[in-house]
PDB file of C-alpha atoms in Angstrom:
ATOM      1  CA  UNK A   1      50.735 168.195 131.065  1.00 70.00           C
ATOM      2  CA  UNK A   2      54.112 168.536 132.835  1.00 79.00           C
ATOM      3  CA  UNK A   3      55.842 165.035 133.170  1.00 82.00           C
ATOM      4  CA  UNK A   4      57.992 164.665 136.258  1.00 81.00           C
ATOM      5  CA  UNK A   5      61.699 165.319 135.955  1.00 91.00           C
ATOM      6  CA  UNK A   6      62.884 161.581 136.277  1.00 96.00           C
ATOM      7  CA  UNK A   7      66.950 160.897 137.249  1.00 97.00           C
ATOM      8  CA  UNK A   8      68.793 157.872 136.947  1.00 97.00           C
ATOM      9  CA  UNK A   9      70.419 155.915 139.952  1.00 96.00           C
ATOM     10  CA  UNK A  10      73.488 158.112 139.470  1.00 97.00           C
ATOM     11  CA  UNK A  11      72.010 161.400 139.302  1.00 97.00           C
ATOM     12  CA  UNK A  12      69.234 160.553 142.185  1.00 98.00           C
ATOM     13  CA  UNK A  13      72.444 159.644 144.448  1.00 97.00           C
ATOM     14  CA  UNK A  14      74.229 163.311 143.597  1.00 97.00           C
ATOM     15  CA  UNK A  15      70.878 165.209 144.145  1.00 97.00           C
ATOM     16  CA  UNK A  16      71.048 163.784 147.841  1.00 97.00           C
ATOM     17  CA  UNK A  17      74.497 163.701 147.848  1.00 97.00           C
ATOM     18  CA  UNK A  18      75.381 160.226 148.395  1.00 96.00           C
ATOM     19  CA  UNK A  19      76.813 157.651 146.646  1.00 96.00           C
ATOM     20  CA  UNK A  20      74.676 155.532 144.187  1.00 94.00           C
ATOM     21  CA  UNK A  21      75.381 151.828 145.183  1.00 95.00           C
ATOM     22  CA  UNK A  22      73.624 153.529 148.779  1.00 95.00           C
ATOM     23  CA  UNK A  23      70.474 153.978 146.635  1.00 94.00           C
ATOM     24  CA  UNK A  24      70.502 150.248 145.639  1.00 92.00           C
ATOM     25  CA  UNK A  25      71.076 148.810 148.673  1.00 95.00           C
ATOM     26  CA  UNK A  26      68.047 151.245 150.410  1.00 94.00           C
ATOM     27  CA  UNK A  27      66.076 150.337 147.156  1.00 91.00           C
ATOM     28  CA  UNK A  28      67.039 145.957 147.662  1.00 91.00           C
ATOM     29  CA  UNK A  29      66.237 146.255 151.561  1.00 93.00           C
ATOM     30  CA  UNK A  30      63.649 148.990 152.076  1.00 86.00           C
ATOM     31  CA  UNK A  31      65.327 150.954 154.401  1.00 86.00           C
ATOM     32  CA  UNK A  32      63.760 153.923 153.346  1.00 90.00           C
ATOM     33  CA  UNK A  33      60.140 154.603 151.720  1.00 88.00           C
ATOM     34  CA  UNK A  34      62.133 156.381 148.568  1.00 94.00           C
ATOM     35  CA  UNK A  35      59.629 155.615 145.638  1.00 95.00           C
ATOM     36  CA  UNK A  36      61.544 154.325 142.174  1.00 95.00           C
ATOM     37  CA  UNK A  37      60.429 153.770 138.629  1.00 95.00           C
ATOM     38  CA  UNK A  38      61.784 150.506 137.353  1.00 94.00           C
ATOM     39  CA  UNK A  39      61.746 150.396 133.398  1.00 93.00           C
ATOM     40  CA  UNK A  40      63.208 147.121 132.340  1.00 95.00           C
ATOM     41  CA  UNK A  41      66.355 147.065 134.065  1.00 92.00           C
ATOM     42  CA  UNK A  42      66.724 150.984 134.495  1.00 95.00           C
ATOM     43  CA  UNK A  43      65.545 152.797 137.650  1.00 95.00           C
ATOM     44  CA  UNK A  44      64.422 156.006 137.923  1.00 97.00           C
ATOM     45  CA  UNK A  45      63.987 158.800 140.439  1.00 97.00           C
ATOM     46  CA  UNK A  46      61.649 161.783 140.258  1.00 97.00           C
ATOM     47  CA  UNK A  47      63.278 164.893 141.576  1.00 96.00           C
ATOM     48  CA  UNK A  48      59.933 165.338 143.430  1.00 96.00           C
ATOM     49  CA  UNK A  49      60.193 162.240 145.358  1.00 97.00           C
ATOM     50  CA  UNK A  50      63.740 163.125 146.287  1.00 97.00           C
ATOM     51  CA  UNK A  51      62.641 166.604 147.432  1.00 96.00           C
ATOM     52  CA  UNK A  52      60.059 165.291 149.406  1.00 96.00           C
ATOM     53  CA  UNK A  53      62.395 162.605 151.230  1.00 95.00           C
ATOM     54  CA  UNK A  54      64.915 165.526 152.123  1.00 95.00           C
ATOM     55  CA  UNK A  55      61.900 167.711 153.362  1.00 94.00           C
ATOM     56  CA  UNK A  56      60.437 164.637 155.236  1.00 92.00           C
ATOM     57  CA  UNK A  57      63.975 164.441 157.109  1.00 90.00           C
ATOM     58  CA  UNK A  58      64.652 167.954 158.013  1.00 89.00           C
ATOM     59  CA  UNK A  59      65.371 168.395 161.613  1.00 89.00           C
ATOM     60  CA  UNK A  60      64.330 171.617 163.040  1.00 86.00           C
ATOM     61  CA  UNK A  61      65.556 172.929 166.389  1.00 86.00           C
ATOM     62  CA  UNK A  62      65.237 175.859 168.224  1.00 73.00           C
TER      63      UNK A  62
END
């Protein structure tokens, strides 16, 4: 069984390049159907999720 590769606010917000307060204020006002694992008071990311939300907001043209 392969268990998802799971990233911490910090890491999540360099994967997509942004900074990581952005993630908790998407993740406190739903801006954005970005799944998160909450473990006490840690959050975590899987890198699937985040691939999929990049995918989801490619733009093709042409």
């Amino acid at each position: 069984m392969n268990k998802p590769r799971l990233l911490n606010r910090k890491e999540a917000a360099e994967y997509l390049n942004i900074k990581h307060q952005t993630l908790a204020v998407w993740a406190s006002n739903d801006r954005y159907d970005l799944p998160y694992l909450k473990v006490g008071s840690r959050v975590f990311y899987r890198q699937e999720d985040l691939e999929f939300f990049l995918n989801s907001r490619t733009i093709k043209r042409g």
